[in-house]
Coordinates of C-alpha atoms in Angstrom, one line a residue:
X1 CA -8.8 -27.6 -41.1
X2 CA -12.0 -25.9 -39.8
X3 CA -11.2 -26.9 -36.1
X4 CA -7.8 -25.7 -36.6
X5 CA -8.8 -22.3 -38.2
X6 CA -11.5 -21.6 -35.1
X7 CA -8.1 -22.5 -32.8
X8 CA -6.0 -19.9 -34.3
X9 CA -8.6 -17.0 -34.9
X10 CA -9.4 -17.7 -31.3
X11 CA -5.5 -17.5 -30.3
X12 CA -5.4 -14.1 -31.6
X13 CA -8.8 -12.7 -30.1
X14 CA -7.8 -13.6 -27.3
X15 CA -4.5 -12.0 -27.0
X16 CA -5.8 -8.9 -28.3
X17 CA -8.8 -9.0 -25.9
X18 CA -6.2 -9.5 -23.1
X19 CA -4.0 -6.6 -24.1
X20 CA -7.1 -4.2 -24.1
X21 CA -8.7 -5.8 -21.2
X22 CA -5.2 -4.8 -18.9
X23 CA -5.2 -0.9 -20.2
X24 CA -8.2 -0.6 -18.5
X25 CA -7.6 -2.4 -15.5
X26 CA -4.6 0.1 -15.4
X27 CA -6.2 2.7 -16.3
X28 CA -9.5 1.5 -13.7
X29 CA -7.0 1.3 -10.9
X30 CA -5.3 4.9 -11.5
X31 CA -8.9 6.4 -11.6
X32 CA -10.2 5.1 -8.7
X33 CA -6.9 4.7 -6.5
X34 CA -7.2 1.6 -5.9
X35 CA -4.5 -0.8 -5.7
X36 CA -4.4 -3.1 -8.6
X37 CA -4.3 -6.2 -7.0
X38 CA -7.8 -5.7 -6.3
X39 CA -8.7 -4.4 -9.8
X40 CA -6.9 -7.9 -11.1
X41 CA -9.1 -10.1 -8.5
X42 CA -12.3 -7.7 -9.5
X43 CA -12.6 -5.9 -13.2
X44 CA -10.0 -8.0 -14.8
X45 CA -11.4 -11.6 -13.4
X46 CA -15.0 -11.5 -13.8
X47 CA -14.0 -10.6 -17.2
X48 CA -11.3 -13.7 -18.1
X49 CA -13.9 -15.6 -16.1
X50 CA -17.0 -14.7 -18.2
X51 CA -15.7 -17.8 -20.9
X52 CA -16.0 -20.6 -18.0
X53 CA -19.6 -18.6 -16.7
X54 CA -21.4 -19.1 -20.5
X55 CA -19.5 -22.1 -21.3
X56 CA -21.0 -23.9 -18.0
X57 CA -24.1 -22.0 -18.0
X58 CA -24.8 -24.0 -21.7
X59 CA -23.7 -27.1 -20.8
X60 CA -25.8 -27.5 -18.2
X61 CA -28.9 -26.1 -19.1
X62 CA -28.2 -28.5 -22.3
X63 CA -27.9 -32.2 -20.3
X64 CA -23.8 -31.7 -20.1
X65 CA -23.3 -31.2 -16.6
X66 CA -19.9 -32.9 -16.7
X67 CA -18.6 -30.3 -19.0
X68 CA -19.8 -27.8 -16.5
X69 CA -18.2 -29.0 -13.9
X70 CA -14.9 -30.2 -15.3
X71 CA -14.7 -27.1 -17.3
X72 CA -14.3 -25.2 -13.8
X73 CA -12.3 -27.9 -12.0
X74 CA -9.8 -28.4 -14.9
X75 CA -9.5 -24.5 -15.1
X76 CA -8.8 -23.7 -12.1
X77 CA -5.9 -26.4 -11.7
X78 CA -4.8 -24.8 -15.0
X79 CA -4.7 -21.4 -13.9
X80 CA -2.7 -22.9 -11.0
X81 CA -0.2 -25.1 -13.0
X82 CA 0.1 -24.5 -16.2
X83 CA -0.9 -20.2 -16.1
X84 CA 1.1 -19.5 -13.1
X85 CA 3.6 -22.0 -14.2
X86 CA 4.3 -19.8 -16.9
X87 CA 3.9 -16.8 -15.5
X88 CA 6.7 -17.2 -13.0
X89 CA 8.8 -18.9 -15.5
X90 CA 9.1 -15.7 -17.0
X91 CA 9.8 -13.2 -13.7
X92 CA 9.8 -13.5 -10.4
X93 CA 6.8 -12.4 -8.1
X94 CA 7.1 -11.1 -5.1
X95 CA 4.1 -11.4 -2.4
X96 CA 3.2 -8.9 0.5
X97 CA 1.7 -10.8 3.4
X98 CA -1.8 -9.9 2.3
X99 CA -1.7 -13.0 0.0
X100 CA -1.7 -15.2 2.6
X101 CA -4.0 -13.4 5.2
X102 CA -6.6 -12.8 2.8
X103 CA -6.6 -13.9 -0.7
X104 CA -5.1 -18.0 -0.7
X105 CA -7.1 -18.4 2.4
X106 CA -10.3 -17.2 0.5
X107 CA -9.4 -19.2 -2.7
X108 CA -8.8 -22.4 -0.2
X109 CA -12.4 -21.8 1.7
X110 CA -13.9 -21.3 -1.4
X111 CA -12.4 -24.6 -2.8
X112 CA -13.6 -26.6 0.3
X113 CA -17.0 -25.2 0.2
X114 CA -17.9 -26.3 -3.5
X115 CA -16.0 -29.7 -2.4
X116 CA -18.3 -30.0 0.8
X117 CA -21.7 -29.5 -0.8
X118 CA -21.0 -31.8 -4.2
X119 CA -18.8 -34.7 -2.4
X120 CA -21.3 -36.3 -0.2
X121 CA -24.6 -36.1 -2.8
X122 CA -22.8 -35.8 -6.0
X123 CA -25.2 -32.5 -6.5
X124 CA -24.8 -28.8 -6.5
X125 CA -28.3 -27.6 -4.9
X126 CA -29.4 -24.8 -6.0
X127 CA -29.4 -23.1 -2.5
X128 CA -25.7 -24.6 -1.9
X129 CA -25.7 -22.0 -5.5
X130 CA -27.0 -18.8 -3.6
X131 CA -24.3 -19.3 -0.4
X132 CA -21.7 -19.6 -2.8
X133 CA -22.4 -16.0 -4.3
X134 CA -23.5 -14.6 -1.4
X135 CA -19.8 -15.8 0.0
X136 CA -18.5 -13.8 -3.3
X137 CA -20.2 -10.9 -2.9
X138 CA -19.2 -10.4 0.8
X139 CA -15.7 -11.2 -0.6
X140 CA -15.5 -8.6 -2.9
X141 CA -17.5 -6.2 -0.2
X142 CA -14.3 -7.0 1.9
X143 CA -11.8 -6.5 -0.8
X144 CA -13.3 -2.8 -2.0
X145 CA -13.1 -2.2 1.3
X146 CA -10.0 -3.2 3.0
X147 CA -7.7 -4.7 1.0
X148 CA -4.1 -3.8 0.4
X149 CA -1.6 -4.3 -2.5
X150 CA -0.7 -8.1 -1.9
X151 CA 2.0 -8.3 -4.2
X152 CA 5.1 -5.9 -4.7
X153 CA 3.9 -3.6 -7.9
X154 CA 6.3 -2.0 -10.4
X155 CA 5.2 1.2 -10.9
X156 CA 6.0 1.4 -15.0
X157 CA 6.5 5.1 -16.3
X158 CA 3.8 3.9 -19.3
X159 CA 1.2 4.2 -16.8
X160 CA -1.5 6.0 -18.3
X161 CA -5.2 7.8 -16.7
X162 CA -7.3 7.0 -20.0
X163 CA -10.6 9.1 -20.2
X164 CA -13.4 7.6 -18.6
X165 CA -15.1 6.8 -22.0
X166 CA -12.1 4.9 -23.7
X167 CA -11.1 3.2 -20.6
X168 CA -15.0 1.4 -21.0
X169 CA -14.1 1.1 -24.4
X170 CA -10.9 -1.0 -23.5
X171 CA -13.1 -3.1 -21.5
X172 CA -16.4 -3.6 -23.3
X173 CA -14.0 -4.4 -26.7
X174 CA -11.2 -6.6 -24.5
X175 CA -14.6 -8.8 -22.9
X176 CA -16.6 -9.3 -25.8
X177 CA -12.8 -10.3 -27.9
X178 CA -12.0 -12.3 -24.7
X179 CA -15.2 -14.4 -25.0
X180 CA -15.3 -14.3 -28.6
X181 CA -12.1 -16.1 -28.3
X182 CA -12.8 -18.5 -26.4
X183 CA -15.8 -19.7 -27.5
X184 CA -14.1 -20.3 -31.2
X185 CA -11.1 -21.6 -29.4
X186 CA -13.3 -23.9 -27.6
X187 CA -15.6 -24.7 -30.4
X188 CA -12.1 -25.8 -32.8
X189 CA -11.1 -27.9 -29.4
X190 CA -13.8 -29.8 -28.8
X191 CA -14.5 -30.7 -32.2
X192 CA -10.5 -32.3 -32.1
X193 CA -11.1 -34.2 -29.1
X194 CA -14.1 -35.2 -30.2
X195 CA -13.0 -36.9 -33.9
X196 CA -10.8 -38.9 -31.0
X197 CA -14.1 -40.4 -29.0
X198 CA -12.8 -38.7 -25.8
X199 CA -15.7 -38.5 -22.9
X200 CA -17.6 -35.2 -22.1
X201 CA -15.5 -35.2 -18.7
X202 CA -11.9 -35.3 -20.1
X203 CA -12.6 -33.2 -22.9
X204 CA -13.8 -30.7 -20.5
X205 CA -11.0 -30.8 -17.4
X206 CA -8.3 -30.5 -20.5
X207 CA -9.3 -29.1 -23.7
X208 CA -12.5 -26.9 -22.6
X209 CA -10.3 -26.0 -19.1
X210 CA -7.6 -24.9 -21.1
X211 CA -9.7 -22.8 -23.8
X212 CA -11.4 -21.2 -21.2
X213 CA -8.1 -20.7 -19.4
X214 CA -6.4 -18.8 -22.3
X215 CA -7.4 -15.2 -21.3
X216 CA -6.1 -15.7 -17.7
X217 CA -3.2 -16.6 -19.3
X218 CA -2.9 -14.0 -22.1
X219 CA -4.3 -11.1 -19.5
X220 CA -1.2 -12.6 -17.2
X221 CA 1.5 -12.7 -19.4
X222 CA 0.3 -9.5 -20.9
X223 CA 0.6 -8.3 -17.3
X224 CA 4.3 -9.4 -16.4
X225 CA 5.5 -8.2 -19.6
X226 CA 4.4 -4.8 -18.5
X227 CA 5.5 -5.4 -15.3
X228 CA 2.0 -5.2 -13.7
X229 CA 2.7 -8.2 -11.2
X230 CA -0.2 -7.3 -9.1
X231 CA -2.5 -7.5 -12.2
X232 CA -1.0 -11.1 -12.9
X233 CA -1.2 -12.8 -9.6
X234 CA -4.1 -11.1 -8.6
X235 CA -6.4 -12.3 -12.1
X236 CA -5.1 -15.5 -11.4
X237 CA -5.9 -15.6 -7.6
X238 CA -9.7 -14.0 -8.3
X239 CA -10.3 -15.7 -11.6
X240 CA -9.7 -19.2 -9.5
X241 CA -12.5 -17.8 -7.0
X242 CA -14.8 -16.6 -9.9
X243 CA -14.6 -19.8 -11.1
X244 CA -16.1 -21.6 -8.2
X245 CA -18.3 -19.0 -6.2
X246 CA -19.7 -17.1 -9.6
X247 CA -19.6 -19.8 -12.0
X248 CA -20.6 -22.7 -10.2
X249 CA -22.9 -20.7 -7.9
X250 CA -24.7 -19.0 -10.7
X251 CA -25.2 -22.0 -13.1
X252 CA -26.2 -24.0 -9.8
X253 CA -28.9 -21.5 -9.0
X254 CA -30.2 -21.5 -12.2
X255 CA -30.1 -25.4 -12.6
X256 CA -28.6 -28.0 -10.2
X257 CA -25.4 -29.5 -11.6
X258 CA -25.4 -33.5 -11.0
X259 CA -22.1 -35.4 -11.4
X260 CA -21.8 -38.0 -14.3
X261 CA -18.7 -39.6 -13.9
X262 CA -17.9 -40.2 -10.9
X263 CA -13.5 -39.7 -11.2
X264 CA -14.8 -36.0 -10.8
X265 CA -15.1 -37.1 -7.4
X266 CA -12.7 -39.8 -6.7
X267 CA -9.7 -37.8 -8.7
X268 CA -9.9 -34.4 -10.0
X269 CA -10.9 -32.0 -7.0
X270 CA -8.2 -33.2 -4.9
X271 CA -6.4 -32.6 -7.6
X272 CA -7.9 -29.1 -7.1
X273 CA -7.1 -29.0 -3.5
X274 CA -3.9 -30.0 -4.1
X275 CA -2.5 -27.5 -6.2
X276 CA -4.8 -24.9 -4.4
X277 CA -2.9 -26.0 -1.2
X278 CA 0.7 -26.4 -2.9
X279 CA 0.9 -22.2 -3.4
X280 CA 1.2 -21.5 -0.1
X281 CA 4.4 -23.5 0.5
X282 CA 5.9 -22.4 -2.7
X283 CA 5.3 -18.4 -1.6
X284 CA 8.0 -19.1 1.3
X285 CA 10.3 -22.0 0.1
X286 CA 12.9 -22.1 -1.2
X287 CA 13.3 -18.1 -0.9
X288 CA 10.4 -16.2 1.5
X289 CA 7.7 -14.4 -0.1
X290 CA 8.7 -15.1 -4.1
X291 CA 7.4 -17.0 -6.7
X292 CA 10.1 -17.9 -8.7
X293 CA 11.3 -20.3 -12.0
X294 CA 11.7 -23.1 -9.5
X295 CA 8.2 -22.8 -8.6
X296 CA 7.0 -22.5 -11.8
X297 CA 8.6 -26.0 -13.0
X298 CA 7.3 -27.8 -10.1
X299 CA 4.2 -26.2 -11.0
X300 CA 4.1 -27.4 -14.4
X301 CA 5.2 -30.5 -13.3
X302 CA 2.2 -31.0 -10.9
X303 CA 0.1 -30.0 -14.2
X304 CA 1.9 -32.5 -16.6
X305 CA 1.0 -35.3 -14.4
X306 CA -2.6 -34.7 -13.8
X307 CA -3.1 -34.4 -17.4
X308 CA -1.5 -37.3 -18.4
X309 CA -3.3 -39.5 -15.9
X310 CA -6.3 -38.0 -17.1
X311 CA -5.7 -38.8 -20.6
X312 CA -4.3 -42.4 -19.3

């Protein structure tokens, strides 16, 4: 009953923390003119991400380096096919060419580049750590700079230009319920799959992934109920690119992260690449430029069946 209570206090700190967390992204992006796509991929994902950062921080610096991996592996195939999934299944989105140019590409090199350095050596170095976040922060250099709205934005008449002070409010008080969240969420999770015997790696590519998945996914549903699309797709995009250049990278730098079970390797980041990969087709087929419900089941599909051979 304990486990269950820490599941369902986090459930709600979490939605809340994602409610708050979007007002000031809005409210950010009205401020500063800039387009919200790159508020979602900034403000908004650092922030869902935080729960994956302290989660695999802790796990590694306490002999769990499985859980520190899987935790960002199976979150970012969930933010792919079970987040999106949903998402889409509830609206369509529309994408602008800019998601293609510049933001999949940079989720796929980013992908590639944390497969390349732990594939061959089964380690993440710690200077393999300090490209990856030098590759973020010329990223987000790029993004401030250049980057257009990627996705077609409804412009809702509830917009609203907080005051400086509550919009840091909205954000300091959506983080800290965001993380609070999680770590309850992942706390009541863990101690389930645990009373089944499961290993540290599957508990972490499912349970942990998911828990620290659930803000992406409350921020983003959040998001296309208020018709802030950009928000959506764009916390999912950056949150996925967090996850490996910020997470990863920082916990590598400040202790190498050696792989344990070995199905990390043989299994779950082509699993990774694959779904990574599989958004760029979906964007243009069967209608150009849309994310649809179609999508979204084949999405969920994908997700479904690398759960279930993961539990298998």
């Amino acid at each position: 009953m304990g486990n269950l209570l820490f599941i369902v206090l986090g459930l709600i700190l979490l939605i809340v923390g994602g409610n708050w967390l979007l007002k000031a992204a809005v409210a950010l992006s009205l401020r500063l003119a800039i387009p919200k796509i790159v508020i979602g991929m900034t403000v908004v994902s650092f922030a869902t991400s935080a729960p994956e950062l302290i989660v695999s921080i802790n796990a590694a610096l306490e002999g769990f380096p499985d859980i520190a991996l899987g935790n960002v592996v199976g979150s970012n195939i969930a933010n792919l096919g079970l987040v999106l999934a949903i998402t889409v299944l509830m609206g369509n989105i529309d994408v602008r060419k800019n998601f293609y140019t510049t933001d999949w590409p940079v989720m796929m090199v980013a992908s590639l580049l944390f497969v390349g350095f732990i594939y061959f050596d089964g380690v993440l170095q710690q200077y393999e750590g300090v490209i990856m976040v030098v590759f973020l922060f010329l990223f987000l250099v790029y993004l401030l700079r250049f980057q257009k709205t990627a996705v077609v934005d409804e412009m809702p008449e509830d917009d609203e230009l907080l005051p400086l002070y509550q919009t840091v409010l909205y954000l300091g008080i959506g983080g800290t319920a965001l993380w609070g969240g999680s770590e309850l969420l992942i706390d009541g999770a863990t101690g389930m799959a645990e009373a089944f015997g499961v290993s540290d790696r599957v508990i972490a590519i499912t349970v942990v992934s998911v828990g620290t998945s659930i803000p992406e996914m409350a921020a983003s549903i959040i998001a296309v109920l208020k018709k802030e699309k950009a928000i959506s797709l764009g916390n999912l995009i950056g949150s996925n690119i967090f996850n490996l250049l910020a997470v990863l990278g920082i916990t590598s730098i400040i202790t190498p992260i050696k792989v344990v079970d070995e199905e990390l390797l043989s299994s779950d980041v082509f699993w990774m690449l694959g779904i990574s990969f599989l958004i760029l087709p979906l964007v243009f087929f069967p209608k150009g430029l849309r994310l649809g419900w179609r999508d979204g089941i084949i999405l969920l599909a994908f997700y479904t069946t690398f759960v279930y051979l993961t539990l298998a």
